[in-house]
mmCIF file of C-alpha atoms and ligand atoms in Angstrom:
data_model
loop_
_atom_site.group_PDB
_atom_site.id
_atom_site.type_symbol
_atom_site.label_atom_id
_atom_site.label_comp_id
_atom_site.label_asym_id
_atom_site.label_seq_id
_atom_site.Cartn_x
_atom_site.Cartn_y
_atom_site.Cartn_z
ATOM 1 C CA UNK G 69 0.000 0.000 0.000
ATOM 2 C CA UNK G 70 1.548 3.343 -1.105
ATOM 3 C CA UNK G 71 -1.067 5.679 0.296
ATOM 4 C CA UNK G 72 -3.987 5.697 2.702
ATOM 5 C CA UNK G 73 -6.648 8.275 1.895
ATOM 6 C CA UNK G 74 -9.828 6.427 0.922
ATOM 7 C CA UNK G 75 -11.451 3.031 1.590
ATOM 8 C CA UNK G 76 -10.347 1.809 -1.839
ATOM 9 C CA UNK G 77 -6.720 2.125 -0.674
ATOM 10 C CA UNK G 78 -7.323 -0.664 1.829
ATOM 11 C CA UNK G 79 -9.156 -2.922 -0.618
ATOM 12 C CA UNK G 80 -11.697 -5.488 0.549
ATOM 13 C CA UNK G 81 -13.356 -4.041 3.675
ATOM 14 C CA UNK G 82 -14.381 -7.281 5.366
ATOM 15 C CA UNK G 83 -10.803 -8.544 4.949
ATOM 16 C CA UNK G 84 -9.507 -5.270 6.451
ATOM 17 C CA UNK G 85 -11.934 -5.591 9.386
ATOM 18 C CA UNK G 86 -10.784 -9.154 9.999
ATOM 19 C CA UNK G 87 -7.177 -7.976 9.976
ATOM 20 C CA UNK G 88 -8.047 -5.112 12.337
ATOM 21 C CA UNK G 89 -9.631 -7.569 14.797
ATOM 22 C CA UNK G 90 -6.458 -9.690 14.700
ATOM 23 C CA UNK G 91 -4.270 -6.625 15.254
ATOM 24 C CA UNK G 92 -6.415 -5.661 18.248
ATOM 25 C CA UNK G 93 -6.269 -9.137 19.755
ATOM 26 C CA UNK G 94 -2.552 -9.552 19.282
ATOM 27 C CA UNK G 95 -0.956 -6.101 18.938
ATOM 28 C CA UNK G 96 2.676 -7.200 19.305
ATOM 29 C CA UNK G 97 2.607 -10.102 16.831
ATOM 30 C CA UNK G 98 4.283 -8.195 13.994
ATOM 31 C CA UNK G 99 7.151 -6.408 15.713
ATOM 32 C CA UNK G 100 9.633 -7.855 13.203
ATOM 33 C CA UNK G 101 7.942 -5.863 10.406
ATOM 34 C CA UNK G 102 8.929 -2.491 11.829
ATOM 35 C CA UNK G 103 12.477 -3.352 12.925
ATOM 36 C CA UNK G 104 14.874 -0.610 11.727
ATOM 37 C CA UNK G 105 11.989 1.181 10.025
ATOM 38 C CA UNK G 106 11.076 4.780 10.793
ATOM 39 C CA UNK G 107 7.787 6.637 10.608
ATOM 40 C CA UNK G 108 7.828 10.433 10.457
ATOM 41 C CA UNK G 109 4.556 12.053 11.537
ATOM 42 C CA UNK G 110 4.190 15.666 10.401
ATOM 43 C CA UNK G 111 1.584 17.882 12.037
ATOM 44 C CA UNK G 112 0.499 21.192 10.528
ATOM 45 C CA UNK G 113 -2.421 21.222 13.040
ATOM 46 C CA UNK G 114 -3.162 20.236 16.639
ATOM 47 C CA UNK G 115 -3.720 16.641 17.642
ATOM 48 C CA UNK G 116 -4.295 14.436 20.655
ATOM 49 C CA UNK G 117 -5.722 11.088 19.492
ATOM 50 C CA UNK G 118 -4.069 10.982 16.085
ATOM 51 C CA UNK G 119 -0.634 11.748 17.411
ATOM 52 C CA UNK G 120 -0.739 9.341 20.361
ATOM 53 C CA UNK G 121 -2.566 6.494 18.632
ATOM 54 C CA UNK G 122 -0.436 6.567 15.471
ATOM 55 C CA UNK G 123 2.760 6.646 17.539
ATOM 56 C CA UNK G 124 1.459 3.777 19.676
ATOM 57 C CA UNK G 125 0.493 1.784 16.568
ATOM 58 C CA UNK G 126 3.926 2.275 14.996
ATOM 59 C CA UNK G 127 5.790 1.279 18.173
ATOM 60 C CA UNK G 128 3.525 -1.789 18.540
ATOM 61 C CA UNK G 129 4.905 -2.785 15.120
ATOM 62 C CA UNK G 130 8.495 -2.258 16.263
ATOM 63 C CA UNK G 131 9.008 1.013 14.357
ATOM 64 C CA UNK G 132 10.912 4.106 15.383
ATOM 65 C CA UNK G 133 8.794 7.245 15.331
ATOM 66 C CA UNK G 134 9.782 10.874 14.770
ATOM 67 C CA UNK G 135 7.108 13.501 15.316
ATOM 68 C CA UNK G 136 7.333 17.051 14.028
ATOM 69 C CA UNK G 137 4.909 19.821 14.911
ATOM 70 C CA UNK G 138 6.016 21.705 11.870
ATOM 71 C CA UNK G 139 4.523 25.123 12.593
ATOM 72 C CA UNK G 140 6.107 25.200 16.044
ATOM 73 C CA UNK G 141 9.402 23.382 15.576
ATOM 74 C CA UNK G 142 10.165 23.573 11.835
ATOM 75 C CA UNK G 143 10.737 26.407 9.401
ATOM 76 C CA UNK G 144 7.569 28.047 8.138
ATOM 77 C CA UNK G 145 6.960 26.439 4.751
ATOM 78 C CA UNK G 146 6.136 28.247 1.549
ATOM 79 C CA UNK G 147 3.572 26.163 -0.339
ATOM 80 C CA UNK G 148 2.969 28.324 -3.430
ATOM 81 C CA UNK G 149 5.155 27.788 -6.471
ATOM 82 C CA UNK G 150 6.670 30.662 -8.420
ATOM 83 C CA UNK G 151 6.739 33.102 -5.510
ATOM 84 C CA UNK G 152 9.702 35.309 -4.677
ATOM 85 C CA UNK G 153 10.510 34.128 -1.158
ATOM 86 C CA UNK G 154 11.302 37.520 0.340
ATOM 87 C CA UNK G 155 8.696 37.209 3.107
ATOM 88 C CA UNK G 156 8.647 35.336 6.436
ATOM 89 C CA UNK G 157 8.725 31.745 5.100
ATOM 90 C CA UNK G 158 12.322 30.477 4.866
ATOM 91 C CA UNK G 159 11.752 27.006 3.324
ATOM 92 C CA UNK G 160 9.775 25.701 0.360
ATOM 93 C CA UNK G 161 7.631 22.589 0.731
ATOM 94 C CA UNK G 162 9.188 21.241 -2.499
ATOM 95 C CA UNK G 163 12.570 20.894 -0.759
ATOM 96 C CA UNK G 164 11.234 20.062 2.706
ATOM 97 C CA UNK G 165 9.166 17.040 1.603
ATOM 98 C CA UNK G 166 11.888 15.139 -0.307
ATOM 99 C CA UNK G 167 14.272 15.856 2.578
ATOM 100 C CA UNK G 168 11.788 14.393 5.102
ATOM 101 C CA UNK G 169 11.538 11.360 2.807
ATOM 102 C CA UNK G 170 15.291 10.735 3.285
ATOM 103 C CA UNK G 171 14.845 10.177 7.011
ATOM 104 C CA UNK G 172 12.017 7.644 7.060
ATOM 105 C CA UNK G 173 10.189 4.743 5.455
ATOM 106 C CA UNK G 174 6.580 5.904 5.966
ATOM 107 C CA UNK G 175 5.163 9.427 6.345
ATOM 108 C CA UNK G 176 1.979 10.536 8.111
ATOM 109 C CA UNK G 177 0.661 14.045 7.389
ATOM 110 C CA UNK G 178 -1.963 16.172 9.110
ATOM 111 C CA UNK G 179 -2.979 19.261 7.166
ATOM 112 C CA UNK G 180 -6.481 20.661 7.716
ATOM 113 C CA UNK G 181 -8.595 22.695 5.326
ATOM 114 C CA UNK G 182 -7.537 26.331 5.503
ATOM 115 C CA UNK G 183 -10.937 27.686 4.411
ATOM 116 C CA UNK G 184 -9.269 30.369 2.286
ATOM 117 C CA UNK G 185 -10.144 28.780 -1.034
ATOM 118 C CA UNK G 186 -12.475 25.833 -1.651
ATOM 119 C CA UNK G 187 -10.749 24.671 -4.849
ATOM 120 C CA UNK G 188 -7.363 24.768 -3.175
ATOM 121 C CA UNK G 189 -8.574 22.797 -0.120
ATOM 122 C CA UNK G 190 -10.405 20.241 -2.256
ATOM 123 C CA UNK G 191 -7.352 19.801 -4.528
ATOM 124 C CA UNK G 192 -5.406 18.607 -1.434
ATOM 125 C CA UNK G 193 -2.438 20.742 -2.321
ATOM 126 C CA UNK G 194 -0.310 19.936 0.758
ATOM 127 C CA UNK G 195 -1.045 16.209 0.999
ATOM 128 C CA UNK G 196 -0.489 15.694 -2.728
ATOM 129 C CA UNK G 197 2.936 17.305 -2.561
ATOM 130 C CA UNK G 198 3.907 14.747 0.088
ATOM 131 C CA UNK G 199 2.636 11.956 -2.185
ATOM 132 C CA UNK G 200 4.360 13.402 -5.232
ATOM 133 C CA UNK G 201 7.708 14.409 -3.734
ATOM 134 C CA UNK G 202 8.503 12.255 -0.674
ATOM 135 C CA UNK G 203 9.175 8.946 -2.427
ATOM 136 C CA UNK G 204 7.532 7.235 0.579
ATOM 137 C CA UNK G 205 4.127 5.741 1.346
ATOM 138 C CA UNK G 206 1.887 8.468 2.802
ATOM 139 C CA UNK G 207 -0.894 8.193 5.383
ATOM 140 C CA UNK G 208 -3.436 10.989 5.727
ATOM 141 C CA UNK G 209 -3.767 11.860 9.407
ATOM 142 C CA UNK G 210 -6.611 14.248 8.420
ATOM 143 C CA UNK G 211 -6.157 16.275 5.306
ATOM 144 C CA UNK G 212 -8.309 19.089 3.932
ATOM 145 C CA UNK G 213 -11.066 16.769 2.723
ATOM 146 C CA UNK G 214 -10.671 13.422 4.509
ATOM 147 C CA UNK G 215 -9.863 11.716 7.817
ATOM 148 C CA UNK G 216 -9.574 8.045 6.831
ATOM 149 C CA UNK G 217 -7.895 6.744 10.033
ATOM 150 C CA UNK G 218 -10.918 8.073 11.945
ATOM 151 C CA UNK G 219 -13.467 6.583 9.563
ATOM 152 C CA UNK G 220 -11.740 3.185 9.559
ATOM 153 C CA UNK G 221 -11.698 3.237 13.396
ATOM 154 C CA UNK G 222 -15.391 4.227 13.343
ATOM 155 C CA UNK G 223 -16.189 1.240 11.159
ATOM 156 C CA UNK G 224 -14.252 -1.095 13.480
ATOM 157 C CA UNK G 225 -16.235 0.365 16.411
ATOM 158 C CA UNK G 226 -19.595 -0.102 14.667
ATOM 159 C CA UNK G 227 -18.626 -3.668 13.776
ATOM 160 C CA UNK G 228 -17.865 -4.354 17.467
ATOM 161 C CA UNK G 229 -21.054 -2.770 18.841
ATOM 162 C CA UNK G 230 -23.724 -3.624 16.276
ATOM 163 C CA UNK G 231 -26.592 -5.850 17.409
ATOM 164 C CA UNK G 232 -28.128 -6.302 13.932
ATOM 165 C CA UNK G 233 -26.474 -7.351 10.665
ATOM 166 C CA UNK G 234 -27.182 -4.047 8.892
ATOM 167 C CA UNK G 235 -27.437 -1.276 11.504
ATOM 168 C CA UNK G 236 -29.076 2.083 10.862
ATOM 169 C CA UNK G 237 -26.272 4.638 11.140
ATOM 170 C CA UNK G 238 -27.136 8.339 11.349
ATOM 171 C CA UNK G 239 -24.597 11.100 10.776
ATOM 172 C CA UNK G 240 -26.001 14.272 12.310
ATOM 173 C CA UNK G 241 -24.674 17.796 11.926
ATOM 174 C CA UNK G 242 -24.448 19.650 15.244
ATOM 175 C CA UNK G 243 -23.914 23.279 16.231
ATOM 176 C CA UNK G 244 -20.441 24.624 17.028
ATOM 177 C CA UNK G 245 -19.026 28.097 17.621
ATOM 178 C CA UNK G 246 -16.279 27.657 15.012
ATOM 179 C CA UNK G 247 -16.060 26.718 11.344
ATOM 180 C CA UNK G 248 -14.874 23.102 11.252
ATOM 181 C CA UNK G 249 -13.658 21.140 8.221
ATOM 182 C CA UNK G 250 -15.772 18.622 6.302
ATOM 183 C CA UNK G 251 -12.982 16.028 6.454
ATOM 184 C CA UNK G 252 -14.525 13.860 9.197
ATOM 185 C CA UNK G 253 -18.078 13.746 7.758
ATOM 186 C CA UNK G 254 -16.737 13.289 4.192
ATOM 187 C CA UNK G 255 -14.700 10.251 5.188
ATOM 188 C CA UNK G 256 -17.426 8.888 7.449
ATOM 189 C CA UNK G 257 -19.893 8.954 4.540
ATOM 190 C CA UNK G 258 -17.302 7.563 2.130
ATOM 191 C CA UNK G 259 -16.590 4.574 4.401
ATOM 192 C CA UNK G 260 -20.206 3.924 5.456
ATOM 193 C CA UNK G 261 -21.297 3.878 1.799
ATOM 194 C CA UNK G 262 -19.117 0.851 1.130
ATOM 195 C CA UNK G 263 -19.808 -0.824 4.510
ATOM 196 C CA UNK G 264 -22.813 -3.035 5.266
ATOM 197 C CA UNK G 265 -24.861 -0.305 6.995
ATOM 198 C CA UNK G 266 -28.032 1.698 6.327
ATOM 199 C CA UNK G 267 -26.760 5.312 6.281
ATOM 200 C CA UNK G 268 -28.809 8.494 6.797
ATOM 201 C CA UNK G 269 -27.288 11.978 6.943
ATOM 202 C CA UNK G 270 -29.186 14.793 8.664
ATOM 203 C CA UNK G 271 -28.322 18.495 8.697
ATOM 204 C CA UNK G 272 -29.991 21.892 8.279
ATOM 205 C CA UNK G 273 -30.406 23.242 4.738
ATOM 206 C CA UNK G 274 -27.163 24.837 3.550
ATOM 207 C CA UNK G 275 -24.933 22.218 5.194
ATOM 208 C CA UNK G 276 -24.963 19.774 2.248
ATOM 209 C CA UNK G 277 -21.606 18.015 1.911
ATOM 210 C CA UNK G 278 -19.713 17.994 -1.400
ATOM 211 C CA UNK G 279 -21.723 16.173 -4.103
ATOM 212 C CA UNK G 280 -18.768 13.865 -4.849
ATOM 213 C CA UNK G 281 -19.240 12.349 -1.379
ATOM 214 C CA UNK G 282 -23.044 12.454 -1.189
ATOM 215 C CA UNK G 283 -23.883 10.696 -4.437
ATOM 216 C CA UNK G 284 -26.660 8.180 -3.645
ATOM 217 C CA UNK G 285 -26.715 8.956 0.101
ATOM 218 C CA UNK G 286 -30.046 9.385 1.910
ATOM 219 C CA UNK G 287 -30.451 12.894 3.403
ATOM 220 C CA UNK G 288 -33.228 13.655 5.928
ATOM 221 C CA UNK G 289 -33.556 17.335 6.875
ATOM 222 C CA UNK G 290 -35.812 16.536 9.863
ATOM 223 C CA UNK G 291 -33.326 15.486 12.558
ATOM 224 C CA UNK G 292 -35.942 13.811 14.778
ATOM 225 C CA UNK G 293 -37.254 11.750 11.875
ATOM 226 C CA UNK G 294 -33.687 10.733 11.027
ATOM 227 C CA UNK G 295 -33.089 9.533 14.602
ATOM 228 C CA UNK G 296 -36.098 7.169 14.584
ATOM 229 C CA UNK G 297 -34.938 3.558 14.872
ATOM 230 C CA UNK G 298 -31.229 4.458 14.633
ATOM 231 C CA UNK G 299 -28.651 1.999 16.009
ATOM 232 C CA UNK G 300 -25.766 4.497 15.915
ATOM 233 C CA UNK G 301 -25.816 8.292 16.190
ATOM 234 C CA UNK G 302 -22.618 9.870 14.873
ATOM 235 C CA UNK G 303 -22.499 13.587 15.683
ATOM 236 C CA UNK G 304 -20.201 16.088 13.989
ATOM 237 C CA UNK G 305 -20.179 19.773 13.257
ATOM 238 C CA UNK G 306 -18.944 21.070 9.925
ATOM 239 C CA UNK G 307 -18.922 24.394 8.133
ATOM 240 C CA UNK G 308 -20.948 24.965 4.974
ATOM 241 C CA UNK G 309 -19.565 23.583 1.710
ATOM 242 C CA UNK G 310 -21.673 25.726 -0.648
ATOM 243 C CA UNK G 311 -20.985 28.933 1.271
ATOM 244 C CA UNK G 312 -17.520 27.615 1.797
ATOM 245 C CA UNK G 313 -16.209 27.739 5.364
ATOM 246 C CA UNK G 314 -19.160 29.724 6.750
ATOM 247 C CA UNK G 315 -21.014 28.987 10.000
ATOM 248 C CA UNK G 316 -24.637 29.460 8.878
ATOM 249 C CA UNK G 317 -26.224 28.453 12.159
ATOM 250 C CA UNK G 318 -25.398 27.700 15.783
ATOM 251 C CA UNK G 319 -28.979 26.536 16.397
ATOM 252 C CA UNK G 320 -28.840 24.499 19.607
ATOM 253 C CA UNK G 321 -32.068 22.739 18.748
ATOM 254 C CA UNK G 322 -29.684 20.473 16.737
ATOM 255 C CA UNK G 323 -27.656 19.517 19.858
ATOM 256 C CA UNK G 324 -27.850 15.757 20.490
ATOM 257 C CA UNK G 325 -29.787 15.375 23.749
ATOM 258 C CA UNK G 326 -31.535 12.678 25.796
ATOM 259 C CA UNK G 327 -34.927 13.437 24.265
ATOM 260 C CA UNK G 328 -33.672 12.798 20.725
ATOM 261 C CA UNK G 329 -31.688 9.718 21.747
ATOM 262 C CA UNK G 330 -34.983 8.315 23.140
ATOM 263 C CA UNK G 331 -36.328 8.216 19.551
ATOM 264 C CA UNK G 332 -33.625 5.738 18.528
ATOM 265 C CA UNK G 333 -33.286 1.989 18.849
ATOM 266 C CA UNK G 334 -31.132 2.430 22.025
ATOM 267 C CA UNK G 335 -28.501 3.902 19.738
ATOM 268 C CA UNK G 336 -24.850 4.115 20.638
ATOM 269 C CA UNK G 337 -23.495 7.667 20.578
ATOM 270 C CA UNK G 338 -20.301 8.303 18.617
ATOM 271 C CA UNK G 339 -18.074 11.333 18.000
ATOM 272 C CA UNK G 340 -14.478 11.585 16.757
ATOM 273 C CA UNK G 341 -13.532 14.029 19.581
ATOM 274 C CA UNK G 342 -12.643 16.660 20.606
ATOM 275 C CA UNK G 343 -16.269 17.552 21.302
ATOM 276 C CA UNK G 344 -17.859 20.757 22.631
ATOM 277 C CA UNK G 345 -20.248 19.663 25.379
ATOM 278 C CA UNK G 346 -23.723 21.181 25.386
ATOM 279 C CA UNK G 347 -23.154 22.495 21.865
ATOM 280 C CA UNK G 348 -22.702 19.231 19.943
ATOM 281 C CA UNK G 349 -23.978 16.848 22.655
ATOM 282 C CA UNK G 350 -25.339 17.174 26.181
ATOM 283 C CA UNK G 351 -23.362 16.040 29.236
ATOM 284 C CA UNK G 352 -26.070 13.441 29.870
ATOM 285 C CA UNK G 353 -25.706 11.765 26.458
ATOM 286 C CA UNK G 354 -21.918 11.745 26.306
ATOM 287 C CA UNK G 355 -21.683 10.338 29.829
ATOM 288 C CA UNK G 356 -24.431 7.763 29.353
ATOM 289 C CA UNK G 357 -23.628 4.033 29.095
ATOM 290 C CA UNK G 358 -24.605 4.250 25.401
ATOM 291 C CA UNK G 359 -21.783 6.669 24.650
ATOM 292 C CA UNK G 360 -18.891 4.779 23.038
ATOM 293 C CA UNK G 361 -16.613 7.739 22.284
ATOM 294 C CA UNK G 362 -13.720 6.364 24.359
ATOM 295 C CA UNK G 363 -13.930 2.883 22.811
ATOM 296 C CA UNK G 364 -14.043 4.638 19.429
ATOM 297 C CA UNK G 365 -10.874 6.593 20.255
ATOM 298 C CA UNK G 366 -9.200 3.371 21.443
ATOM 299 C CA UNK G 367 -9.780 1.920 17.981
ATOM 300 C CA UNK G 368 -7.652 4.672 16.460
ATOM 301 C CA UNK G 369 -4.643 2.516 17.417
ATOM 302 C CA UNK G 370 -6.251 -0.422 15.615
ATOM 303 C CA UNK G 371 -6.924 1.444 12.367
ATOM 304 C CA UNK G 372 -3.477 3.061 12.314
ATOM 305 C CA UNK G 373 -1.752 -0.225 13.099
ATOM 306 C CA UNK G 374 -3.648 -2.128 10.396
ATOM 307 C CA UNK G 375 -2.681 0.526 7.830
ATOM 308 C CA UNK G 376 0.976 0.732 8.950
ATOM 309 C CA UNK G 377 1.216 -3.063 8.908
ATOM 310 C CA UNK G 378 -0.035 -3.189 5.316
ATOM 311 C CA UNK G 379 2.448 -0.500 4.304
ATOM 312 C CA UNK G 380 5.377 -2.235 6.029
ATOM 313 C CA UNK G 381 4.430 -5.492 4.314
ATOM 314 C CA UNK G 382 4.613 -3.813 0.920
ATOM 315 C CA UNK G 383 7.835 -1.802 1.399
HETATM 316 C C1 LIG U 104 -11.124 18.963 13.870
HETATM 317 C C2 LIG U 104 -12.210 18.773 12.815
HETATM 318 O O1 LIG U 104 -11.891 18.360 11.680
HETATM 319 O O2 LIG U 104 -13.375 19.014 13.098
HETATM 320 C C3 LIG U 104 -10.456 17.646 14.207
HETATM 321 C C4 LIG U 104 -11.356 16.497 14.504
HETATM 322 C C5 LIG U 104 -10.634 15.190 14.600
HETATM 323 N N1 LIG U 104 -11.737 19.506 15.070
HETATM 324 C C6 LIG U 104 -11.420 20.693 15.562
HETATM 325 O O3 LIG U 104 -10.608 21.397 14.989
HETATM 326 C C7 LIG U 104 -12.096 21.151 16.852
HETATM 327 C C8 LIG U 104 -11.705 22.520 17.238
HETATM 328 C C9 LIG U 104 -12.617 23.196 18.273
HETATM 329 O O4 LIG U 104 -12.369 24.367 18.508
HETATM 330 O O5 LIG U 104 -13.539 22.592 18.828
#
């Protein structure tokens, strides 16, 4: 595997889920694979789960790990080509990336949407330069448009907690004070579409996700109707795609609360974290026995380790 961005990069999903279950059961079985191999994890944005779980996954496989918070500890990178570099950015990404490639065998990159320009974000300018110029397999640790390690972990979590063969899974938009990327909901939809689940997406008008992700997906604008009979409620806030990067509403009638959860089929509550309590979800719901956000976060090690293992096997 040379890159991990979409479900098609991991191939057959049920095979990948089987492998993930094996990795979880026996996390130290493949330490020989990572011997004398190095992963470099580059962060352009903050992280808690991704950083810790990916490092843990790599060390479980016997790898060495180097982590760089590039905005804090590296040179500020120029990412535009053709510019006269007489400003405050001393290094160009087109030198930095091939140099990073010299020091490792696998690269992980986190680079969020900047919300300055929709076309630029959706062209994945930063991530693609790592793919093009590093000479190494690249894992997206949340790029401008996708968060595949999260979505794979979400699928593992649903597989572990489902009580019916084909659960009803509801992705609900939720209010938030800030404009958040569409990466998590995009990937969640992309992975659920190819998984054996019955997916419904609910959000206020104006929060439609990019058509390339939503093709054939059931949208229900009435949140309460969407919740009826759900087995999993997956909450996430995102900024508008059509009015790119705008917060159109902070309507707290969309907050996931006990009353709405009562409409479901005793649904499990999921969220990628970090979550704003009493904006996205009430204290009562996130602390209820049906909240599986911590188990979900635990599975971030499993998804990262399954992906790293595949990459090490194909080096
Ligand atoms: C990121 C997002 O894509 O929504 C990362 C989620 C894994 N979330 C945030 O940036 C939250 C920031 C905030 O202020 O709540």
